[in-house]
PDB file of C-alpha atoms in Angstrom:
ATOM      1  CA  UNK A   1       9.064 -88.726 -48.404  1.00 46.00           C
ATOM      2  CA  UNK A   2      12.559 -86.584 -49.927  1.00 55.00           C
ATOM      3  CA  UNK A   3      13.822 -83.728 -48.032  1.00 73.00           C
ATOM      4  CA  UNK A   4      11.556 -80.329 -48.792  1.00 76.00           C
ATOM      5  CA  UNK A   5      14.589 -78.591 -50.949  1.00 77.00           C
ATOM      6  CA  UNK A   6      14.756 -81.915 -53.411  1.00 79.00           C
ATOM      7  CA  UNK A   7      10.492 -81.628 -53.529  1.00 85.00           C
ATOM      8  CA  UNK A   8      10.992 -78.244 -53.494  1.00 86.00           C
ATOM      9  CA  UNK A   9      12.976 -78.860 -57.188  1.00 81.00           C
ATOM     10  CA  UNK A  10      11.280 -81.046 -58.387  1.00 84.00           C
ATOM     11  CA  UNK A  11       7.875 -79.465 -58.039  1.00 88.00           C
ATOM     12  CA  UNK A  12       9.046 -76.521 -59.836  1.00 83.00           C
ATOM     13  CA  UNK A  13      10.578 -79.347 -62.768  1.00 81.00           C
ATOM     14  CA  UNK A  14       7.176 -80.379 -63.055  1.00 85.00           C
ATOM     15  CA  UNK A  15       5.533 -76.953 -63.405  1.00 85.00           C
ATOM     16  CA  UNK A  16       8.090 -76.000 -65.804  1.00 79.00           C
ATOM     17  CA  UNK A  17       7.350 -79.050 -67.793  1.00 76.00           C
ATOM     18  CA  UNK A  18       3.653 -78.650 -68.668  1.00 76.00           C
ATOM     19  CA  UNK A  19       1.564 -75.971 -68.620  1.00 78.00           C
ATOM     20  CA  UNK A  20      -1.390 -77.101 -66.213  1.00 86.00           C
ATOM     21  CA  UNK A  21      -0.627 -79.458 -63.549  1.00 90.00           C
ATOM     22  CA  UNK A  22      -3.474 -80.905 -61.159  1.00 91.00           C
ATOM     23  CA  UNK A  23      -2.964 -80.914 -57.528  1.00 90.00           C
ATOM     24  CA  UNK A  24      -3.681 -84.351 -57.522  1.00 91.00           C
ATOM     25  CA  UNK A  25      -1.536 -85.560 -59.966  1.00 92.00           C
ATOM     26  CA  UNK A  26       1.969 -83.280 -58.597  1.00 92.00           C
ATOM     27  CA  UNK A  27       0.767 -85.044 -54.987  1.00 92.00           C
ATOM     28  CA  UNK A  28       0.700 -88.126 -56.754  1.00 92.00           C
ATOM     29  CA  UNK A  29       4.184 -87.684 -58.752  1.00 91.00           C
ATOM     30  CA  UNK A  30       5.713 -86.412 -55.197  1.00 91.00           C
ATOM     31  CA  UNK A  31       4.339 -88.896 -53.488  1.00 90.00           C
ATOM     32  CA  UNK A  32       2.760 -86.405 -50.670  1.00 92.00           C
ATOM     33  CA  UNK A  33      -0.442 -85.291 -49.566  1.00 92.00           C
ATOM     34  CA  UNK A  34      -2.366 -82.186 -51.639  1.00 90.00           C
ATOM     35  CA  UNK A  35      -1.657 -80.296 -48.380  1.00 91.00           C
ATOM     36  CA  UNK A  36       2.095 -80.413 -48.840  1.00 93.00           C
ATOM     37  CA  UNK A  37       1.749 -79.184 -52.362  1.00 92.00           C
ATOM     38  CA  UNK A  38      -0.177 -76.434 -51.305  1.00 92.00           C
ATOM     39  CA  UNK A  39       2.676 -75.375 -48.466  1.00 92.00           C
ATOM     40  CA  UNK A  40       5.204 -75.881 -51.356  1.00 92.00           C
ATOM     41  CA  UNK A  41       3.911 -73.931 -53.355  1.00 92.00           C
ATOM     42  CA  UNK A  42       3.359 -71.382 -51.221  1.00 92.00           C
ATOM     43  CA  UNK A  43       7.117 -71.419 -50.645  1.00 89.00           C
ATOM     44  CA  UNK A  44       8.056 -71.195 -54.536  1.00 88.00           C
ATOM     45  CA  UNK A  45       5.809 -68.068 -54.230  1.00 88.00           C
ATOM     46  CA  UNK A  46       7.519 -66.523 -51.551  1.00 86.00           C
ATOM     47  CA  UNK A  47      10.778 -67.048 -53.729  1.00 81.00           C
ATOM     48  CA  UNK A  48       9.882 -65.203 -56.371  1.00 80.00           C
ATOM     49  CA  UNK A  49       7.665 -68.143 -58.569  1.00 83.00           C
ATOM     50  CA  UNK A  50       4.181 -66.729 -59.741  1.00 85.00           C
ATOM     51  CA  UNK A  51       2.354 -69.620 -59.316  1.00 89.00           C
ATOM     52  CA  UNK A  52      -1.164 -69.202 -59.684  1.00 89.00           C
ATOM     53  CA  UNK A  53      -3.898 -71.999 -58.829  1.00 90.00           C
ATOM     54  CA  UNK A  54      -7.280 -72.535 -60.982  1.00 86.00           C
ATOM     55  CA  UNK A  55     -10.455 -73.927 -60.367  1.00 82.00           C
ATOM     56  CA  UNK A  56     -12.318 -77.014 -61.255  1.00 73.00           C
ATOM     57  CA  UNK A  57     -12.482 -80.673 -61.210  1.00 70.00           C
ATOM     58  CA  UNK A  58      -9.140 -81.678 -61.750  1.00 71.00           C
ATOM     59  CA  UNK A  59      -8.224 -77.808 -59.979  1.00 83.00           C
ATOM     60  CA  UNK A  60      -4.298 -77.369 -59.686  1.00 90.00           C
ATOM     61  CA  UNK A  61      -1.647 -75.236 -60.373  1.00 92.00           C
ATOM     62  CA  UNK A  62       0.675 -73.214 -63.527  1.00 88.00           C
ATOM     63  CA  UNK A  63       3.837 -71.357 -63.712  1.00 84.00           C
ATOM     64  CA  UNK A  64       2.785 -67.762 -64.912  1.00 82.00           C
ATOM     65  CA  UNK A  65       4.826 -64.933 -66.402  1.00 72.00           C
ATOM     66  CA  UNK A  66       5.669 -62.753 -63.531  1.00 62.00           C
ATOM     67  CA  UNK A  67       7.034 -59.052 -63.450  1.00 50.00           C
ATOM     68  CA  UNK A  68      10.706 -60.570 -62.446  1.00 54.00           C
ATOM     69  CA  UNK A  69      12.283 -63.731 -63.928  1.00 56.00           C
ATOM     70  CA  UNK A  70      12.789 -65.729 -61.007  1.00 61.00           C
ATOM     71  CA  UNK A  71      15.799 -68.546 -61.140  1.00 64.00           C
ATOM     72  CA  UNK A  72      15.240 -71.474 -63.856  1.00 65.00           C
ATOM     73  CA  UNK A  73      15.982 -74.958 -63.247  1.00 68.00           C
ATOM     74  CA  UNK A  74      17.146 -76.577 -66.142  1.00 71.00           C
ATOM     75  CA  UNK A  75      18.323 -80.416 -66.517  1.00 72.00           C
ATOM     76  CA  UNK A  76      21.094 -81.449 -67.510  1.00 74.00           C
ATOM     77  CA  UNK A  77      20.365 -81.993 -71.351  1.00 78.00           C
ATOM     78  CA  UNK A  78      18.865 -78.594 -71.428  1.00 77.00           C
ATOM     79  CA  UNK A  79      21.916 -76.925 -69.574  1.00 76.00           C
ATOM     80  CA  UNK A  80      23.859 -77.982 -72.521  1.00 76.00           C
ATOM     81  CA  UNK A  81      21.673 -77.178 -75.404  1.00 81.00           C
ATOM     82  CA  UNK A  82      21.418 -73.865 -73.580  1.00 80.00           C
ATOM     83  CA  UNK A  83      25.233 -73.257 -73.695  1.00 79.00           C
ATOM     84  CA  UNK A  84      25.132 -74.510 -77.369  1.00 78.00           C
ATOM     85  CA  UNK A  85      22.625 -72.336 -78.611  1.00 81.00           C
ATOM     86  CA  UNK A  86      24.472 -69.076 -76.858  1.00 81.00           C
ATOM     87  CA  UNK A  87      27.332 -69.651 -78.045  1.00 76.00           C
ATOM     88  CA  UNK A  88      26.093 -70.168 -81.966  1.00 74.00           C
ATOM     89  CA  UNK A  89      24.364 -67.260 -81.617  1.00 73.00           C
ATOM     90  CA  UNK A  90      26.409 -65.401 -83.334  1.00 62.00           C
ATOM     91  CA  UNK A  91      25.584 -67.124 -86.640  1.00 64.00           C
ATOM     92  CA  UNK A  92      21.942 -66.437 -86.822  1.00 71.00           C
ATOM     93  CA  UNK A  93      22.169 -62.683 -87.504  1.00 66.00           C
ATOM     94  CA  UNK A  94      19.549 -61.564 -85.379  1.00 69.00           C
ATOM     95  CA  UNK A  95      22.495 -59.195 -83.653  1.00 70.00           C
ATOM     96  CA  UNK A  96      22.279 -60.529 -80.447  1.00 74.00           C
ATOM     97  CA  UNK A  97      26.173 -61.559 -79.785  1.00 75.00           C
ATOM     98  CA  UNK A  98      26.735 -59.403 -76.892  1.00 79.00           C
ATOM     99  CA  UNK A  99      23.408 -60.145 -75.023  1.00 80.00           C
ATOM    100  CA  UNK A 100      24.214 -64.107 -75.561  1.00 80.00           C
ATOM    101  CA  UNK A 101      27.805 -63.492 -74.109  1.00 80.00           C
ATOM    102  CA  UNK A 102      26.476 -62.058 -70.961  1.00 80.00           C
ATOM    103  CA  UNK A 103      22.991 -64.381 -70.363  1.00 80.00           C
ATOM    104  CA  UNK A 104      25.803 -67.423 -71.128  1.00 79.00           C
ATOM    105  CA  UNK A 105      28.139 -66.074 -68.121  1.00 80.00           C
ATOM    106  CA  UNK A 106      24.725 -65.855 -66.378  1.00 75.00           C
ATOM    107  CA  UNK A 107      24.018 -69.167 -66.438  1.00 74.00           C
ATOM    108  CA  UNK A 108      27.355 -70.662 -66.357  1.00 76.00           C
ATOM    109  CA  UNK A 109      27.820 -68.883 -62.805  1.00 72.00           C
ATOM    110  CA  UNK A 110      25.029 -70.890 -61.204  1.00 68.00           C
ATOM    111  CA  UNK A 111      25.460 -74.269 -62.727  1.00 72.00           C
ATOM    112  CA  UNK A 112      26.801 -76.863 -60.236  1.00 73.00           C
ATOM    113  CA  UNK A 113      30.475 -77.976 -60.895  1.00 78.00           C
ATOM    114  CA  UNK A 114      30.151 -80.716 -62.937  1.00 77.00           C
ATOM    115  CA  UNK A 115      27.988 -79.009 -65.675  1.00 77.00           C
ATOM    116  CA  UNK A 116      29.939 -75.983 -65.242  1.00 78.00           C
ATOM    117  CA  UNK A 117      33.148 -78.437 -66.479  1.00 78.00           C
ATOM    118  CA  UNK A 118      30.912 -79.995 -69.375  1.00 77.00           C
ATOM    119  CA  UNK A 119      30.052 -76.137 -70.148  1.00 75.00           C
ATOM    120  CA  UNK A 120      33.636 -75.001 -70.403  1.00 77.00           C
ATOM    121  CA  UNK A 121      34.825 -78.555 -71.868  1.00 72.00           C
ATOM    122  CA  UNK A 122      32.343 -77.633 -74.633  1.00 69.00           C
ATOM    123  CA  UNK A 123      33.754 -74.644 -76.843  1.00 66.00           C
ATOM    124  CA  UNK A 124      31.885 -73.703 -79.926  1.00 64.00           C
ATOM    125  CA  UNK A 125      34.013 -71.121 -82.221  1.00 61.00           C
ATOM    126  CA  UNK A 126      30.985 -69.314 -84.665  1.00 58.00           C
ATOM    127  CA  UNK A 127      32.118 -68.560 -87.934  1.00 59.00           C
ATOM    128  CA  UNK A 128      30.456 -66.258 -90.283  1.00 58.00           C
ATOM    129  CA  UNK A 129      30.055 -66.740 -93.976  1.00 57.00           C
ATOM    130  CA  UNK A 130      32.714 -65.535 -96.222  1.00 57.00           C
ATOM    131  CA  UNK A 131      33.055 -61.809 -97.179  1.00 50.00           C
ATOM    132  CA  UNK A 132      32.195 -63.069-100.199  1.00 54.00           C
ATOM    133  CA  UNK A 133      28.426 -63.471 -98.834  1.00 62.00           C
ATOM    134  CA  UNK A 134      28.063 -61.583 -95.737  1.00 65.00           C
ATOM    135  CA  UNK A 135      25.717 -62.516 -93.587  1.00 69.00           C
ATOM    136  CA  UNK A 136      23.093 -59.014 -92.417  1.00 76.00           C
ATOM    137  CA  UNK A 137      22.697 -58.018 -89.099  1.00 79.00           C
ATOM    138  CA  UNK A 138      18.941 -57.541 -88.041  1.00 84.00           C
ATOM    139  CA  UNK A 139      17.363 -55.529 -84.918  1.00 84.00           C
ATOM    140  CA  UNK A 140      16.348 -57.843 -82.466  1.00 79.00           C
ATOM    141  CA  UNK A 141      13.553 -55.159 -82.628  1.00 86.00           C
ATOM    142  CA  UNK A 142      12.586 -55.444 -85.766  1.00 90.00           C
ATOM    143  CA  UNK A 143      12.841 -59.456 -85.168  1.00 87.00           C
ATOM    144  CA  UNK A 144      10.098 -58.973 -82.126  1.00 86.00           C
ATOM    145  CA  UNK A 145       7.963 -56.649 -84.552  1.00 92.00           C
ATOM    146  CA  UNK A 146       7.845 -58.984 -86.935  1.00 93.00           C
ATOM    147  CA  UNK A 147       7.317 -62.186 -84.991  1.00 90.00           C
ATOM    148  CA  UNK A 148       4.433 -60.042 -82.846  1.00 91.00           C
ATOM    149  CA  UNK A 149       2.742 -59.070 -86.280  1.00 94.00           C
ATOM    150  CA  UNK A 150       2.583 -62.904 -87.126  1.00 94.00           C
ATOM    151  CA  UNK A 151       1.456 -64.212 -83.864  1.00 92.00           C
ATOM    152  CA  UNK A 152      -1.027 -61.569 -83.658  1.00 93.00           C
ATOM    153  CA  UNK A 153      -2.068 -62.191 -87.250  1.00 95.00           C
ATOM    154  CA  UNK A 154      -2.528 -58.054 -87.921  1.00 96.00           C
ATOM    155  CA  UNK A 155      -1.304 -56.507 -91.375  1.00 97.00           C
ATOM    156  CA  UNK A 156       2.003 -55.349 -90.960  1.00 96.00           C
ATOM    157  CA  UNK A 157       2.617 -52.070 -92.651  1.00 96.00           C
ATOM    158  CA  UNK A 158       6.509 -51.290 -93.137  1.00 96.00           C
ATOM    159  CA  UNK A 159       8.897 -49.919 -95.422  1.00 95.00           C
ATOM    160  CA  UNK A 160      10.987 -52.129 -97.677  1.00 94.00           C
ATOM    161  CA  UNK A 161      14.584 -51.125 -98.943  1.00 89.00           C
ATOM    162  CA  UNK A 162      15.331 -52.386-102.407  1.00 78.00           C
ATOM    163  CA  UNK A 163      17.651 -54.829-103.809  1.00 72.00           C
ATOM    164  CA  UNK A 164      19.501 -52.371-105.942  1.00 65.00           C
ATOM    165  CA  UNK A 165      19.832 -48.924-105.057  1.00 61.00           C
ATOM    166  CA  UNK A 166      16.836 -46.849-107.092  1.00 57.00           C
ATOM    167  CA  UNK A 167      17.623 -44.557-110.801  1.00 57.00           C
ATOM    168  CA  UNK A 168      19.023 -41.614-110.162  1.00 49.00           C
ATOM    169  CA  UNK A 169      15.286 -40.125-111.789  1.00 52.00           C
ATOM    170  CA  UNK A 170      13.723 -42.073-108.755  1.00 53.00           C
ATOM    171  CA  UNK A 171      16.432 -40.770-106.001  1.00 51.00           C
ATOM    172  CA  UNK A 172      13.652 -39.104-103.466  1.00 53.00           C
ATOM    173  CA  UNK A 173      10.922 -40.160-104.415  1.00 54.00           C
ATOM    174  CA  UNK A 174       8.502 -41.449-101.693  1.00 64.00           C
ATOM    175  CA  UNK A 175       6.993 -44.696-101.848  1.00 76.00           C
ATOM    176  CA  UNK A 176       4.426 -45.852 -99.947  1.00 84.00           C
ATOM    177  CA  UNK A 177       4.459 -48.486 -97.486  1.00 91.00           C
ATOM    178  CA  UNK A 178       4.060 -51.995 -98.274  1.00 94.00           C
ATOM    179  CA  UNK A 179       0.892 -53.673 -96.581  1.00 96.00           C
ATOM    180  CA  UNK A 180       0.977 -57.567 -95.879  1.00 97.00           C
ATOM    181  CA  UNK A 181      -0.394 -59.821 -94.266  1.00 97.00           C
ATOM    182  CA  UNK A 182       2.991 -62.151 -92.149  1.00 96.00           C
ATOM    183  CA  UNK A 183       2.520 -65.355 -91.812  1.00 95.00           C
ATOM    184  CA  UNK A 184       5.949 -67.135 -90.936  1.00 93.00           C
ATOM    185  CA  UNK A 185       9.503 -65.338 -89.885  1.00 91.00           C
ATOM    186  CA  UNK A 186      11.583 -67.420 -91.051  1.00 89.00           C
ATOM    187  CA  UNK A 187      15.777 -68.449 -90.498  1.00 84.00           C
ATOM    188  CA  UNK A 188      17.977 -69.899 -93.357  1.00 82.00           C
ATOM    189  CA  UNK A 189      21.301 -69.791 -93.889  1.00 75.00           C
ATOM    190  CA  UNK A 190      22.215 -66.840 -91.066  1.00 74.00           C
ATOM    191  CA  UNK A 191      19.858 -65.275 -92.853  1.00 83.00           C
ATOM    192  CA  UNK A 192      16.050 -64.030 -91.478  1.00 87.00           C
ATOM    193  CA  UNK A 193      12.643 -63.631 -93.934  1.00 91.00           C
ATOM    194  CA  UNK A 194       9.306 -62.785 -94.018  1.00 94.00           C
ATOM    195  CA  UNK A 195       6.536 -64.620 -95.519  1.00 94.00           C
ATOM    196  CA  UNK A 196       3.862 -62.921 -96.249  1.00 95.00           C
ATOM    197  CA  UNK A 197       0.426 -62.298 -98.492  1.00 95.00           C
ATOM    198  CA  UNK A 198       1.389 -58.627 -99.975  1.00 95.00           C
ATOM    199  CA  UNK A 199      -1.613 -57.369-100.027  1.00 95.00           C
ATOM    200  CA  UNK A 200      -1.300 -54.903-103.179  1.00 93.00           C
ATOM    201  CA  UNK A 201       0.736 -57.339-104.942  1.00 92.00           C
ATOM    202  CA  UNK A 202      -1.833 -60.256-104.748  1.00 93.00           C
ATOM    203  CA  UNK A 203       0.215 -62.479-104.096  1.00 93.00           C
ATOM    204  CA  UNK A 204       2.947 -64.123-101.569  1.00 93.00           C
ATOM    205  CA  UNK A 205       6.089 -62.598-101.034  1.00 92.00           C
ATOM    206  CA  UNK A 206       9.250 -63.209 -99.777  1.00 92.00           C
ATOM    207  CA  UNK A 207      10.881 -60.727 -97.167  1.00 94.00           C
ATOM    208  CA  UNK A 208      14.270 -60.224 -96.263  1.00 92.00           C
ATOM    209  CA  UNK A 209      13.794 -58.799 -93.119  1.00 92.00           C
ATOM    210  CA  UNK A 210      17.371 -57.079 -92.845  1.00 92.00           C
ATOM    211  CA  UNK A 211      15.649 -54.707 -95.217  1.00 94.00           C
ATOM    212  CA  UNK A 212      12.479 -54.108 -93.244  1.00 95.00           C
ATOM    213  CA  UNK A 213      11.206 -50.952 -91.172  1.00 95.00           C
ATOM    214  CA  UNK A 214       8.141 -51.648 -89.784  1.00 95.00           C
ATOM    215  CA  UNK A 215       5.723 -48.997 -89.423  1.00 94.00           C
ATOM    216  CA  UNK A 216       3.176 -48.571 -86.478  1.00 90.00           C
ATOM    217  CA  UNK A 217       0.390 -48.899 -85.800  1.00 92.00           C
ATOM    218  CA  UNK A 218       0.025 -52.529 -87.394  1.00 93.00           C
ATOM    219  CA  UNK A 219      -3.639 -52.575 -89.691  1.00 92.00           C
ATOM    220  CA  UNK A 220      -6.364 -54.776 -88.826  1.00 95.00           C
ATOM    221  CA  UNK A 221      -6.816 -58.348 -87.995  1.00 96.00           C
ATOM    222  CA  UNK A 222      -6.792 -60.975 -90.558  1.00 95.00           C
ATOM    223  CA  UNK A 223      -7.841 -64.943 -91.130  1.00 94.00           C
ATOM    224  CA  UNK A 224      -4.541 -66.693 -92.351  1.00 91.00           C
ATOM    225  CA  UNK A 225      -4.869 -68.416 -95.981  1.00 89.00           C
ATOM    226  CA  UNK A 226      -3.323 -71.649 -96.643  1.00 89.00           C
ATOM    227  CA  UNK A 227       0.560 -70.987 -97.757  1.00 88.00           C
ATOM    228  CA  UNK A 228       1.145 -72.385-101.074  1.00 84.00           C
ATOM    229  CA  UNK A 229       3.350 -76.173-100.540  1.00 78.00           C
ATOM    230  CA  UNK A 230       0.897 -76.088 -97.455  1.00 77.00           C
ATOM    231  CA  UNK A 231       4.018 -75.756 -95.247  1.00 84.00           C
ATOM    232  CA  UNK A 232       6.650 -74.074 -94.753  1.00 87.00           C
ATOM    233  CA  UNK A 233       9.499 -76.086 -96.010  1.00 84.00           C
ATOM    234  CA  UNK A 234       8.195 -76.998 -99.207  1.00 83.00           C
ATOM    235  CA  UNK A 235       7.065 -73.179-100.050  1.00 85.00           C
ATOM    236  CA  UNK A 236      10.944 -71.611 -99.264  1.00 83.00           C
ATOM    237  CA  UNK A 237      11.984 -74.877-100.999  1.00 80.00           C
ATOM    238  CA  UNK A 238      10.535 -73.760-103.963  1.00 81.00           C
ATOM    239  CA  UNK A 239      11.266 -70.126-103.259  1.00 81.00           C
ATOM    240  CA  UNK A 240      14.705 -70.839-102.992  1.00 77.00           C
ATOM    241  CA  UNK A 241      15.145 -73.221-106.383  1.00 72.00           C
ATOM    242  CA  UNK A 242      17.847 -72.339-108.413  1.00 43.00           C
ATOM    243  CA  UNK A 243      18.856 -69.408-106.181  1.00 40.00           C
ATOM    244  CA  UNK A 244      22.050 -70.738-104.089  1.00 34.00           C
ATOM    245  CA  UNK A 245      25.086 -68.758-104.864  1.00 33.00           C
ATOM    246  CA  UNK A 246      23.283 -65.590-105.434  1.00 36.00           C
ATOM    247  CA  UNK A 247      23.743 -64.655-102.237  1.00 36.00           C
ATOM    248  CA  UNK A 248      20.474 -62.853-101.859  1.00 41.00           C
ATOM    249  CA  UNK A 249      17.752 -65.786-101.460  1.00 45.00           C
ATOM    250  CA  UNK A 250      14.483 -65.724-103.624  1.00 51.00           C
ATOM    251  CA  UNK A 251      13.993 -62.654-105.718  1.00 45.00           C
ATOM    252  CA  UNK A 252      10.293 -62.409-104.604  1.00 50.00           C
ATOM    253  CA  UNK A 253       9.793 -59.729-102.304  1.00 56.00           C
ATOM    254  CA  UNK A 254      10.172 -57.165-105.578  1.00 52.00           C
TER     255      UNK A 254
END
């Protein structure tokens, strides 16, 4: 039987790897009795990990969402991947550079020395696009609002800033909010796009996320239609075909 501390780390790693674990399978993997698994689960709960038990023929445990973020456990590959992603955050256009730097410092502080040395030797320099094609920044709150609407399958209401300024005669004219069924939030070349079915124009549109100002509340739920081309990659390939070098992506979100 492994020592209690090592067994707790192994148990935590397993609970983080998949959603539901039957208690008997945990006991088998850890080579302990179901009673020992129950005691170890109680110890992890005391440390702040929100582990819930579920009933049934294969009753077991899952690591649930809690009110606080308890310590996380990463293997070596996950830790390196996390560090690379955080160092590359400046090129995402999501406006999270400062938060990413703080997160990397926090993760590095609790890493074992051997991993810290690997991270320190892996210095990634994130370079923005040339000034001729600057990457527009998108507020993280906007990305969260768009992603939430996609996940909930709710009609999105938003104001959309056109690519070119309005004519003098149109200046000051209030335009009604756009209404669209959001299907995918995607990033390409440092820019963020919302792929949606435009309810008023009855057509698919690709909206620049940095030009979107969401309105609340969202509209009713909808049943997603099939995306042309069958998947996001095929759809974007068609929309971006011939648009390289324009600096503006697809001209479909008019």
